[in-house]
Amino acid sequence: MKEKKFDPRRDYPLASQRPDLVKTVSGLDFSEISLENVSSGKIPPNEIRISPETLEYQARIAEAHGRFQLATNFRRAAELTRVPDEEVLKIYNALRPHQATKEDLLAIAEDIEKKYKAKINARFIREAIEVYEKRDLLKKEQRVGENHGTIQTI
């Protein structure tokens, strides 16, 4: 049987229009996911996370309807599925105003781009740096005790 081509204009919502395209991270079909299967332990909780492929379908649907920023957000989320939760929380906290220096944020951007191939997220962090600089939202470094040559970040 020939596989039906994805049509972003007609295949939304995916779960009802194209459940064949909705898979878990390990490839389980959407039809296999149920509260009973998860609560009984048949399907582990981490298996019900959205897959990067499903997020890409959602991005294509958003683009087809002129929602370009939403499409970018879906693609950024797809990249983040490859990043461990602890790293995502670290990034989230670093992006809060006055929580990280420019150098801290540049290091995070470079790290996630190289380690996780998260180019869209790295670009987002670099753009945030530009905005944070203009709005004075970066953590400042202040020299304390010039004779000792120590730097304290405040």
CSV table of C-alpha atoms in Angstrom, one decimal:
chain,number,residue,atom,x,y,z
A,1,MET,CA,0.0,0.0,0.0
A,2,LYS,CA,1.3,3.4,-0.9
A,3,GLU,CA,2.0,5.8,2.0
A,4,LYS,CA,-0.3,8.8,2.1
A,5,LYS,CA,1.6,12.1,1.6
A,6,PHE,CA,1.6,14.6,4.5
A,7,ASP,CA,-0.5,17.7,3.7
A,8,PRO,CA,0.1,20.4,6.3
A,9,ARG,CA,-3.1,22.2,5.2
A,10,ARG,CA,-5.4,19.2,5.7
A,11,ASP,CA,-3.7,17.0,8.3
A,12,TYR,CA,-4.3,19.0,11.4
A,13,PRO,CA,-4.9,18.0,14.1
A,14,LEU,CA,-2.4,15.2,13.6
A,15,ALA,CA,-3.7,12.9,16.3
A,16,SER,CA,-7.1,12.6,14.6
A,17,GLN,CA,-6.3,13.3,11.0
A,18,ARG,CA,-3.0,11.4,10.7
A,19,PRO,CA,-2.4,9.3,13.8
A,20,ASP,CA,0.0,7.2,11.6
A,21,LEU,CA,2.4,10.1,11.7
A,22,VAL,CA,2.4,10.5,15.5
A,23,LYS,CA,5.0,8.3,17.2
A,24,THR,CA,6.8,8.3,20.5
A,25,VAL,CA,10.5,8.9,20.8
A,26,SER,CA,11.2,5.2,20.4
A,27,GLY,CA,8.7,4.8,17.5
A,28,LEU,CA,5.6,3.4,19.3
A,29,ASP,CA,2.4,4.3,17.5
A,30,PHE,CA,0.1,6.9,18.9
A,31,SER,CA,-2.6,4.2,19.2
A,32,GLU,CA,-0.5,2.3,21.7
A,33,ILE,CA,-0.4,5.2,24.2
A,34,SER,CA,-3.1,5.1,26.8
A,35,LEU,CA,-3.4,6.1,30.5
A,36,GLU,CA,-3.8,2.4,31.3
A,37,ASN,CA,-0.6,1.4,29.5
A,38,VAL,CA,1.3,4.2,31.2
A,39,SER,CA,-0.1,3.7,34.7
A,40,SER,CA,0.4,0.0,34.6
A,41,GLY,CA,4.1,0.4,33.6
A,42,LYS,CA,3.7,-1.2,30.2
A,43,ILE,CA,4.8,2.1,28.7
A,44,PRO,CA,7.4,4.1,30.8
A,45,PRO,CA,6.6,7.8,31.4
A,46,ASN,CA,9.6,9.0,29.4
A,47,GLU,CA,8.0,7.2,26.4
A,48,ILE,CA,5.1,9.7,26.2
A,49,ARG,CA,7.3,12.6,25.3
A,50,ILE,CA,6.7,14.3,22.0
A,51,SER,CA,9.1,13.3,19.3
A,52,PRO,CA,11.2,15.7,17.2
A,53,GLU,CA,9.4,14.4,14.1
A,54,THR,CA,6.0,15.2,15.4
A,55,LEU,CA,7.2,18.7,16.3
A,56,GLU,CA,8.5,19.1,12.8
A,57,TYR,CA,5.1,18.1,11.4
A,58,GLN,CA,3.5,20.7,13.7
A,59,ALA,CA,6.0,23.3,12.4
A,60,ARG,CA,5.1,22.5,8.8
A,61,ILE,CA,1.4,22.9,9.7
A,62,ALA,CA,2.1,26.3,11.4
A,63,GLU,CA,4.0,27.5,8.3
A,64,ALA,CA,1.3,26.4,6.0
A,65,HIS,CA,-1.1,28.6,7.9
A,66,GLY,CA,1.3,31.6,8.0
A,67,ARG,CA,2.3,31.1,11.6
A,68,PHE,CA,6.1,31.4,11.1
A,69,GLN,CA,7.1,32.3,14.6
A,70,LEU,CA,5.1,29.3,15.9
A,71,ALA,CA,6.9,27.1,13.4
A,72,THR,CA,10.2,28.3,14.7
A,73,ASN,CA,9.1,27.6,18.3
A,74,PHE,CA,8.2,24.0,17.3
A,75,ARG,CA,11.6,23.5,15.7
A,76,ARG,CA,13.4,25.0,18.7
A,77,ALA,CA,11.4,22.5,20.9
A,78,ALA,CA,12.3,19.7,18.5
A,79,GLU,CA,16.0,20.5,19.0
A,80,LEU,CA,15.5,20.5,22.8
A,81,THR,CA,14.2,16.9,22.8
A,82,ARG,CA,17.9,15.9,22.3
A,83,VAL,CA,19.0,18.0,25.3
A,84,PRO,CA,18.9,16.4,28.8
A,85,ASP,CA,16.3,17.9,31.2
A,86,GLU,CA,19.1,19.1,33.5
A,87,GLU,CA,20.7,21.1,30.7
A,88,VAL,CA,17.4,22.6,29.7
A,89,LEU,CA,16.8,23.8,33.2
A,90,LYS,CA,20.4,25.2,33.3
A,91,ILE,CA,19.7,27.1,30.1
A,92,TYR,CA,16.3,28.3,31.4
A,93,ASN,CA,17.9,29.7,34.6
A,94,ALA,CA,20.8,31.3,32.7
A,95,LEU,CA,18.4,33.2,30.5
A,96,ARG,CA,16.6,34.8,33.4
A,97,PRO,CA,17.6,38.5,33.8
A,98,HIS,CA,20.9,39.1,35.7
A,99,GLN,CA,21.6,35.4,36.1
A,100,ALA,CA,24.4,34.9,33.6
A,101,THR,CA,27.2,37.0,32.0
A,102,LYS,CA,27.6,37.4,28.3
A,103,GLU,CA,30.4,34.9,28.4
A,104,ASP,CA,28.3,32.3,30.3
A,105,LEU,CA,25.5,32.6,27.6
A,106,LEU,CA,28.0,32.4,24.7
A,107,ALA,CA,29.5,29.2,26.3
A,108,ILE,CA,26.0,27.7,26.6
A,109,ALA,CA,25.2,28.6,23.0
A,110,GLU,CA,28.4,27.0,21.7
A,111,ASP,CA,27.9,23.9,23.9
A,112,ILE,CA,24.4,23.1,22.8
A,113,GLU,CA,25.2,23.8,19.2
A,114,LYS,CA,28.2,21.4,19.2
A,115,LYS,CA,27.0,18.8,21.6
A,116,TYR,CA,23.3,18.5,20.6
A,117,LYS,CA,23.3,20.1,17.1
A,118,ALA,CA,20.8,22.7,18.5
A,119,LYS,CA,21.6,25.5,16.0
A,120,ILE,CA,18.2,27.2,16.3
A,121,ASN,CA,18.5,27.4,20.1
A,122,ALA,CA,22.1,28.5,20.0
A,123,ARG,CA,21.0,31.4,17.6
A,124,PHE,CA,18.2,32.2,20.0
A,125,ILE,CA,20.6,32.5,22.9
A,126,ARG,CA,23.0,34.7,20.9
A,127,GLU,CA,20.0,36.9,20.0
A,128,ALA,CA,19.0,37.1,23.6
A,129,ILE,CA,22.5,38.3,24.5
A,130,GLU,CA,22.1,41.2,22.1
A,131,VAL,CA,18.8,42.2,23.7
A,132,TYR,CA,20.1,41.7,27.2
A,133,GLU,CA,23.1,43.9,26.5
A,134,LYS,CA,20.8,46.7,25.2
A,135,ARG,CA,18.5,46.4,28.2
A,136,ASP,CA,21.2,45.9,30.8
A,137,LEU,CA,20.0,42.4,31.8
A,138,LEU,CA,23.3,40.6,31.8
A,139,LYS,CA,25.0,39.7,35.1
A,140,LYS,CA,27.7,42.2,35.8
A,141,GLU,CA,31.3,41.4,36.9
A,142,GLN,CA,32.7,43.8,39.4
A,143,ARG,CA,36.3,44.0,40.5
A,144,VAL,CA,36.6,43.6,44.3
A,145,GLY,CA,39.9,44.4,46.0
A,146,GLU,CA,42.0,45.7,43.2
A,147,ASN,CA,45.1,44.7,45.1
A,148,HIS,CA,44.1,41.1,45.2
A,149,GLY,CA,43.0,40.9,41.6
A,150,THR,CA,39.9,39.0,42.3
A,151,ILE,CA,36.7,39.3,40.3
A,152,GLN,CA,33.3,38.8,41.9
A,153,THR,CA,30.3,38.3,39.8
A,154,ILE,CA,27.2,40.2,41.1
